[in-house]
Amino acid sequence: MSSSTASPTAPHKPGAAGDSADASANISNFKLDNGLEVVVIPDARTPVVTHMVWYKNGSADDPIGKSGIAHFLEHLMFKGTKNHPQGEFSDLVAELGGQENAFTSYDYTAYFQRIGKEHLETLMAFEADRMANLLLTDEVVSPERDVVLEERRMRTDNDPSAQLDEAVQAALFAHHPYGTPIIGWLHEIETLNREDALDYYRRFYTPENATLIVAGDVEAEDVLRLAKETYGKIPARAEPPRRNRTKEPPHRAHRLVSLSDEKVEQPAHERVFLVPSYKTAAPGEAEALETLAHMLGGGATSALYETLVVEEKFAVGAGAYYLGSAVDDTRLWVYATPAPDVSLEELDRAIDGVIRGFIEQPIDEDHLRRAKTRLVADAIYAQDSQASLARWYGEALATGLTIEDVAAWPERMEAVTAADVTAAARKWLDKRRAVTGFLLPADEEA
Amino acid sequence: MTAHAPVVSMASRAEHVQRIVTPGGITAWLVESYAVPLVALEFSLRGGAAQDPADKPGLATLLAGLLDEGAGPYDARGFHRAIDELAIHIGFGADRDSISGHLQTLSKNTDAAFALLKLALLDAHLAEADVARVRSQLAAELKRDANEPDAMAAKAFREAAFPGHPYGRPVRGDLSSIETLSRPDLVALRERLLAKKDLKIAVVGAIDAKTLSDRLDSTFGALATENDLAEVAPITLAGVGACQVVTLDIPQTTIRFGRPGVTKRDPDYFAVVVANHILGGGTFTARLFREVREKRGMAYSVYSQLNEYDRCPMLIGAAATKNERAGEALRVIEEEVRRFAEEGPTEEELDKAKKYLIGSYALRFDTSTKIASQLVHLQMDGFEPSYLDERNGKIAAVGMEDCKRAAKKLFGDGGLLVAMVGRPDGV
């Protein structure tokens, strides 16, 4: 193996926001010569370290006809390498008192361990080995495919509400791969094989496509040295792999998707809007959408909850959520559970009424202030958990944002005005850009 | 303690725990730390759903759900808005044997946060309109779970394991019982359960002992001194050897299994912890994981764990596999349990399990809320802070003979109570 000496730029320290509570001031960020990005998040409170490697590819990068391959490969990454046969890495992590796992999303795949800080170097050596030297045989691939099929049955095929979610996503994205479930379609998972996994591995599992995040009681210089000695030895592949994704055409038609099943006793309503992400939005727009979603449906003081649940009693539960971390245009969810004897059509009209309030009426400044207080405080609460911080930074970097973007997020949230929220509601909460989903008992049809 | 002390250091966790007894007689464990400008508090009161009147299951759950739905000068909306104004996290829950509460706040809002907690504990309105709303939310949850395989398996298991006992009743009640729950029921239960007796508190974060002592007295001091708990009879998990099958039209069968366990006061308890870890603990090296998932591809999730209700220790586990292989999966699980009871672990398994359990203990102490939760549980189990330093030594001391003896005690003849939901083949 050729050795590439890494000569990174000086540790980058994003500017502090001026608040002593701002931990981002101490975050270090380097790039190795082979393209691997490294982020170090200090947490001196505990002798534990969180070690994560994020690859900038997820289910939305699955080739046509191979849905589920990103997730299947994530499972197969635990099957051993040329240097360390199956089980050796997991055995060692357990023996050292560590915990490990991995997860796949639409835009990224990540592997992590939490362990005593003295074992960081060992983990880095093994994780770097797995970036370059995966070894797969049909004997391990075949039963693991069965495991994934069981995972799909557990999460989706046993559960009508998960099946509705799947259908709603598929309807929302007419062309973009976010419409395909992360775990893949059953009939395609059944055909995935060793070659598919290795082709995908060779395309995406490269240092240029990866971000290493280390959070814990560690010095940035030590992490950098260890990164050079482990990940730094993996040769660069010249160019980072490209995500080749189809683009979503303009949306002009509201769509209603309904699922009736004899197992459903509690009906449910959801509506999903196609909206820009932190990556695709105009400056300030994603922050306005985050605030809008919180005011609309973030907890018991939100407009949907206070209006539909407390006052009008159309619903027993209601909320909203903005999935801002995404490489491409993303979703804002609105959901509600009807009160007994309220039809989903009635509930749907009541939800329209609440949304119309944001479009037509002036924003309640007190409500806006409360929402921003809560959202900005989340950044301080996150500092209590090195694992949460590691995940926050990893997700941001894997979806095309920068360390600076994360560090300045509280300030940008503070800057959101009532006019911004109104503008976001008018522009993006347009039913023609949305899919409504009805979950119904067997004898009822929408 | 210096301003930048670690939350809990490796050398001694116990020495960072300050035991506080307030002038008002409230006891709490405090870990003082200023690294992050937050304060986390967890508490637990003995007496949860097992204290529900026999014809009113779900009452403790409903009570916990109503404590933050209007109190003192605030109606429900006003209370939630007051919490939001200061970005405070506050919540309550009920399980089998206890009511628990959680408070987390930015340190600058500590006084206001304690004041709101006090209102919830002492002056929740339990108003009819709020009772109706929270009851309707509970009903929606129960309807969502009515045909949910895990919830159905848990119900079938519980009813077979604890016939005629409070543990056999549903913590969240059932659709018919919760309709009958009223404000007088809730007021009566609150009077019985919310008291200083058996109150366990842990606090972690940016607050000193003197300030905390004052806040604890003002928050909890006005609670009644004594609670009024009904005796819950000890029970041994019943139905071992039986298999309850509930038919549901789904492609995958959910399997839940269990048998009597071993109490934390048993001299072999740590050996039992090691034995369970080797069989079905949460690592990729456990026998059930290797045999059911890795070798045979029969399940995504398969595990066993030790559960201890106050009056019934037990071993429980679960797996889910497609209907066609359900009988086969159950036989593999039963065979692994029986084989372990007869043969015990290998030296290598024992060694590795102990190393994992010792090494990973630190992972339970890496956030304020996790530390506070650990400290409350230790108090509930009747331990002293010194347990924090002694626990790993007890694991280290487990020898091969201890583990074999524990395996026999825990797994016995390998018989299991099993509940399955789906259309299982081969059962």
PDB file of N, CA, C and O in Angstrom, chain B residues 211-252:
ATOM      1  N   THR B 211     -28.088  25.588  46.979  1.00  0.00           N
ATOM      2  CA  THR B 211     -29.205  26.049  46.144  1.00  0.00           C
ATOM      3  C   THR B 211     -30.182  24.907  45.883  1.00  0.00           C
ATOM      4  O   THR B 211     -31.398  25.065  45.981  1.00  0.00           O
ATOM      5  N   LEU B 212     -29.636  23.753  45.570  1.00  0.00           N
ATOM      6  CA  LEU B 212     -30.509  22.611  45.280  1.00  0.00           C
ATOM      7  C   LEU B 212     -31.343  22.250  46.507  1.00  0.00           C
ATOM      8  O   LEU B 212     -32.548  21.984  46.396  1.00  0.00           O
ATOM      9  N   SER B 213     -30.705  22.271  47.675  1.00  0.00           N
ATOM     10  CA  SER B 213     -31.418  21.932  48.899  1.00  0.00           C
ATOM     11  C   SER B 213     -32.633  22.838  49.075  1.00  0.00           C
ATOM     12  O   SER B 213     -33.750  22.374  49.366  1.00  0.00           O
ATOM     13  N   ASP B 214     -32.442  24.139  48.861  1.00  0.00           N
ATOM     14  CA  ASP B 214     -33.562  25.089  48.970  1.00  0.00           C
ATOM     15  C   ASP B 214     -34.659  24.755  47.962  1.00  0.00           C
ATOM     16  O   ASP B 214     -35.843  24.753  48.288  1.00  0.00           O
ATOM     17  N   ARG B 215     -34.263  24.502  46.708  1.00  0.00           N
ATOM     18  CA  ARG B 215     -35.239  24.233  45.660  1.00  0.00           C
ATOM     19  C   ARG B 215     -36.006  22.935  45.941  1.00  0.00           C
ATOM     20  O   ARG B 215     -37.195  22.843  45.674  1.00  0.00           O
ATOM     21  N   LEU B 216     -35.297  21.951  46.462  1.00  0.00           N
ATOM     22  CA  LEU B 216     -35.963  20.676  46.740  1.00  0.00           C
ATOM     23  C   LEU B 216     -37.022  20.849  47.822  1.00  0.00           C
ATOM     24  O   LEU B 216     -38.125  20.312  47.724  1.00  0.00           O
ATOM     25  N   ASP B 217     -36.683  21.616  48.849  1.00  0.00           N
ATOM     26  CA  ASP B 217     -37.667  21.845  49.915  1.00  0.00           C
ATOM     27  C   ASP B 217     -38.883  22.593  49.390  1.00  0.00           C
ATOM     28  O   ASP B 217     -40.022  22.249  49.707  1.00  0.00           O
ATOM     29  N   SER B 218     -38.623  23.622  48.567  1.00  0.00           N
ATOM     30  CA  SER B 218     -39.775  24.397  48.082  1.00  0.00           C
ATOM     31  C   SER B 218     -40.587  23.590  47.066  1.00  0.00           C
ATOM     32  O   SER B 218     -41.789  23.793  46.938  1.00  0.00           O
ATOM     33  N   THR B 219     -39.959  22.657  46.366  1.00  0.00           N
ATOM     34  CA  THR B 219     -40.667  21.907  45.321  1.00  0.00           C
ATOM     35  C   THR B 219     -41.408  20.694  45.891  1.00  0.00           C
ATOM     36  O   THR B 219     -42.581  20.474  45.597  1.00  0.00           O
ATOM     37  N   PHE B 220     -40.700  19.894  46.680  1.00  0.00           N
ATOM     38  CA  PHE B 220     -41.263  18.624  47.149  1.00  0.00           C
ATOM     39  C   PHE B 220     -41.740  18.676  48.606  1.00  0.00           C
ATOM     40  O   PHE B 220     -42.398  17.750  49.076  1.00  0.00           O
ATOM     41  N   GLY B 221     -41.349  19.771  49.329  1.00  0.00           N
ATOM     42  CA  GLY B 221     -41.551  19.797  50.774  1.00  0.00           C
ATOM     43  C   GLY B 221     -42.998  19.697  51.223  1.00  0.00           C
ATOM     44  O   GLY B 221     -43.284  19.156  52.286  1.00  0.00           O
ATOM     45  N   ALA B 222     -43.913  20.214  50.390  1.00  0.00           N
ATOM     46  CA  ALA B 222     -45.316  20.227  50.807  1.00  0.00           C
ATOM     47  C   ALA B 222     -46.051  18.935  50.469  1.00  0.00           C
ATOM     48  O   ALA B 222     -47.247  18.816  50.730  1.00  0.00           O
ATOM     49  N   LEU B 223     -45.361  17.965  49.882  1.00  0.00           N
ATOM     50  CA  LEU B 223     -46.008  16.667  49.635  1.00  0.00           C
ATOM     51  C   LEU B 223     -46.333  16.001  50.971  1.00  0.00           C
ATOM     52  O   LEU B 223     -45.665  16.241  51.978  1.00  0.00           O
ATOM     53  N   ALA B 224     -47.344  15.153  50.967  1.00  0.00           N
ATOM     54  CA  ALA B 224     -47.673  14.385  52.172  1.00  0.00           C
ATOM     55  C   ALA B 224     -46.458  13.577  52.605  1.00  0.00           C
ATOM     56  O   ALA B 224     -45.612  13.223  51.785  1.00  0.00           O
ATOM     57  N   THR B 225     -46.366  13.299  53.876  1.00  0.00           N
ATOM     58  CA  THR B 225     -45.225  12.527  54.364  1.00  0.00           C
ATOM     59  C   THR B 225     -45.328  11.060  53.955  1.00  0.00           C
ATOM     60  O   THR B 225     -44.373  10.477  53.456  1.00  0.00           O
ATOM     61  N   GLU B 226     -46.490  10.486  54.172  1.00  0.00           N
ATOM     62  CA  GLU B 226     -46.658   9.040  53.934  1.00  0.00           C
ATOM     63  C   GLU B 226     -47.499   8.780  52.689  1.00  0.00           C
ATOM     64  O   GLU B 226     -48.477   9.480  52.430  1.00  0.00           O
ATOM     65  N   ASN B 227     -47.138   7.757  51.943  1.00  0.00           N
ATOM     66  CA  ASN B 227     -48.009   7.300  50.868  1.00  0.00           C
ATOM     67  C   ASN B 227     -48.937   6.210  51.423  1.00  0.00           C
ATOM     68  O   ASN B 227     -48.851   5.853  52.613  1.00  0.00           O
ATOM     69  N   ASP B 228     -49.820   5.719  50.583  1.00  0.00           N
ATOM     70  CA  ASP B 228     -50.794   4.728  51.022  1.00  0.00           C
ATOM     71  C   ASP B 228     -50.879   3.664  49.929  1.00  0.00           C
ATOM     72  O   ASP B 228     -51.758   3.706  49.072  1.00  0.00           O
ATOM     73  N   LEU B 229     -49.907   2.769  49.975  1.00  0.00           N
ATOM     74  CA  LEU B 229     -49.803   1.796  48.889  1.00  0.00           C
ATOM     75  C   LEU B 229     -50.485   0.486  49.265  1.00  0.00           C
ATOM     76  O   LEU B 229     -50.349  -0.003  50.380  1.00  0.00           O
ATOM     77  N   ALA B 230     -51.203  -0.069  48.291  1.00  0.00           N
ATOM     78  CA  ALA B 230     -51.774  -1.401  48.469  1.00  0.00           C
ATOM     79  C   ALA B 230     -50.648  -2.421  48.357  1.00  0.00           C
ATOM     80  O   ALA B 230     -49.703  -2.243  47.586  1.00  0.00           O
ATOM     81  N   GLU B 231     -50.742  -3.476  49.146  1.00  0.00           N
ATOM     82  CA  GLU B 231     -49.750  -4.538  49.084  1.00  0.00           C
ATOM     83  C   GLU B 231     -49.856  -5.257  47.732  1.00  0.00           C
ATOM     84  O   GLU B 231     -50.956  -5.632  47.319  1.00  0.00           O
ATOM     85  N   VAL B 232     -48.730  -5.383  47.033  1.00  0.00           N
ATOM     86  CA  VAL B 232     -48.721  -6.162  45.792  1.00  0.00           C
ATOM     87  C   VAL B 232     -48.045  -7.488  46.123  1.00  0.00           C
ATOM     88  O   VAL B 232     -46.899  -7.515  46.575  1.00  0.00           O
ATOM     89  N   ALA B 233     -48.768  -8.576  45.918  1.00  0.00           N
ATOM     90  CA  ALA B 233     -48.254  -9.881  46.325  1.00  0.00           C
ATOM     91  C   ALA B 233     -47.095 -10.308  45.430  1.00  0.00           C
ATOM     92  O   ALA B 233     -47.115 -10.059  44.225  1.00  0.00           O
ATOM     93  N   PRO B 234     -46.081 -10.946  46.019  1.00  0.00           N
ATOM     94  CA  PRO B 234     -45.023 -11.510  45.169  1.00  0.00           C
ATOM     95  C   PRO B 234     -45.630 -12.564  44.253  1.00  0.00           C
ATOM     96  O   PRO B 234     -46.580 -13.247  44.622  1.00  0.00           O
ATOM     97  N   ILE B 235     -45.090 -12.691  43.048  1.00  0.00           N
ATOM     98  CA  ILE B 235     -45.617 -13.694  42.119  1.00  0.00           C
ATOM     99  C   ILE B 235     -44.462 -14.252  41.299  1.00  0.00           C
ATOM    100  O   ILE B 235     -43.508 -13.533  40.994  1.00  0.00           O
ATOM    101  N   THR B 236     -44.552 -15.524  41.008  1.00  0.00           N
ATOM    102  CA  THR B 236     -43.594 -16.156  40.103  1.00  0.00           C
ATOM    103  C   THR B 236     -44.244 -16.259  38.740  1.00  0.00           C
ATOM    104  O   THR B 236     -45.409 -16.638  38.631  1.00  0.00           O
ATOM    105  N   LEU B 237     -43.481 -15.888  37.717  1.00  0.00           N
ATOM    106  CA  LEU B 237     -44.020 -15.926  36.360  1.00  0.00           C
ATOM    107  C   LEU B 237     -44.605 -17.312  36.076  1.00  0.00           C
ATOM    108  O   LEU B 237     -43.930 -18.326  36.255  1.00  0.00           O
ATOM    109  N   ALA B 238     -45.891 -17.328  35.684  1.00  0.00           N
ATOM    110  CA  ALA B 238     -46.592 -18.592  35.453  1.00  0.00           C
ATOM    111  C   ALA B 238     -46.570 -18.975  33.975  1.00  0.00           C
ATOM    112  O   ALA B 238     -46.070 -18.228  33.145  1.00  0.00           O
ATOM    113  N   GLY B 239     -47.088 -20.144  33.688  1.00  0.00           N
ATOM    114  CA  GLY B 239     -47.311 -20.535  32.296  1.00  0.00           C
ATOM    115  C   GLY B 239     -46.095 -21.073  31.573  1.00  0.00           C
ATOM    116  O   GLY B 239     -46.118 -21.242  30.348  1.00  0.00           O
ATOM    117  N   VAL B 240     -45.006 -21.339  32.304  1.00  0.00           N
ATOM    118  CA  VAL B 240     -43.811 -21.847  31.625  1.00  0.00           C
ATOM    119  C   VAL B 240     -44.139 -23.186  30.964  1.00  0.00           C
ATOM    120  O   VAL B 240     -44.762 -24.061  31.566  1.00  0.00           O
ATOM    121  N   GLY B 241     -43.754 -23.325  29.713  1.00  0.00           N
ATOM    122  CA  GLY B 241     -44.078 -24.528  28.946  1.00  0.00           C
ATOM    123  C   GLY B 241     -45.256 -24.328  28.009  1.00  0.00           C
ATOM    124  O   GLY B 241     -45.446 -25.095  27.074  1.00  0.00           O
ATOM    125  N   ALA B 242     -46.019 -23.252  28.232  1.00  0.00           N
ATOM    126  CA  ALA B 242     -47.175 -22.996  27.372  1.00  0.00           C
ATOM    127  C   ALA B 242     -46.791 -22.098  26.200  1.00  0.00           C
ATOM    128  O   ALA B 242     -45.827 -21.336  26.278  1.00  0.00           O
ATOM    129  N   CYS B 243     -47.547 -22.219  25.113  1.00  0.00           N
ATOM    130  CA  CYS B 243     -47.333 -21.343  23.958  1.00  0.00           C
ATOM    131  C   CYS B 243     -48.676 -20.747  23.534  1.00  0.00           C
ATOM    132  O   CYS B 243     -49.561 -21.470  23.099  1.00  0.00           O
ATOM    133  N   GLN B 244     -48.821 -19.458  23.729  1.00  0.00           N
ATOM    134  CA  GLN B 244     -50.053 -18.762  23.354  1.00  0.00           C
ATOM    135  C   GLN B 244     -49.898 -18.268  21.918  1.00  0.00           C
ATOM    136  O   GLN B 244     -48.960 -17.537  21.625  1.00  0.00           O
ATOM    137  N   VAL B 245     -50.823 -18.666  21.044  1.00  0.00           N
ATOM    138  CA  VAL B 245     -50.756 -18.185  19.663  1.00  0.00           C
ATOM    139  C   VAL B 245     -51.965 -17.302  19.382  1.00  0.00           C
ATOM    140  O   VAL B 245     -53.100 -17.719  19.582  1.00  0.00           O
ATOM    141  N   VAL B 246     -51.707 -16.066  18.964  1.00  0.00           N
ATOM    142  CA  VAL B 246     -52.778 -15.143  18.581  1.00  0.00           C
ATOM    143  C   VAL B 246     -52.684 -14.967  17.070  1.00  0.00           C
ATOM    144  O   VAL B 246     -51.638 -14.591  16.550  1.00  0.00           O
ATOM    145  N   THR B 247     -53.796 -15.290  16.373  1.00  0.00           N
ATOM    146  CA  THR B 247     -53.756 -15.245  14.919  1.00  0.00           C
ATOM    147  C   THR B 247     -53.988 -13.825  14.413  1.00  0.00           C
ATOM    148  O   THR B 247     -54.932 -13.154  14.823  1.00  0.00           O
ATOM    149  N   LEU B 248     -53.094 -13.366  13.535  1.00  0.00           N
ATOM    150  CA  LEU B 248     -53.238 -12.054  12.905  1.00  0.00           C
ATOM    151  C   LEU B 248     -52.714 -12.190  11.481  1.00  0.00           C
ATOM    152  O   LEU B 248     -51.691 -12.844  11.244  1.00  0.00           O
ATOM    153  N   ASP B 249     -53.409 -11.544  10.545  1.00  0.00           N
ATOM    154  CA  ASP B 249     -53.057 -11.729   9.144  1.00  0.00           C
ATOM    155  C   ASP B 249     -51.891 -10.828   8.741  1.00  0.00           C
ATOM    156  O   ASP B 249     -52.076  -9.754   8.181  1.00  0.00           O
ATOM    157  N   ILE B 250     -50.679 -11.258   9.083  1.00  0.00           N
ATOM    158  CA  ILE B 250     -49.452 -10.526   8.755  1.00  0.00           C
ATOM    159  C   ILE B 250     -48.409 -11.536   8.283  1.00  0.00           C
ATOM    160  O   ILE B 250     -48.515 -12.718   8.594  1.00  0.00           O
ATOM    161  N   PRO B 251     -47.409 -11.063   7.512  1.00  0.00           N
ATOM    162  CA  PRO B 251     -46.434 -12.016   6.959  1.00  0.00           C
ATOM    163  C   PRO B 251     -45.385 -12.501   7.962  1.00  0.00           C
ATOM    164  O   PRO B 251     -44.745 -13.523   7.739  1.00  0.00           O
ATOM    165  N   GLN B 252     -45.198 -11.759   9.047  1.00  0.00           N
ATOM    166  CA  GLN B 252     -44.126 -12.087   9.986  1.00  0.00           C
ATOM    167  C   GLN B 252     -44.695 -12.322  11.382  1.00  0.00           C
ATOM    168  O   GLN B 252     -45.514 -11.543  11.856  1.00  0.00           O
TER     169      GLN B 252
END
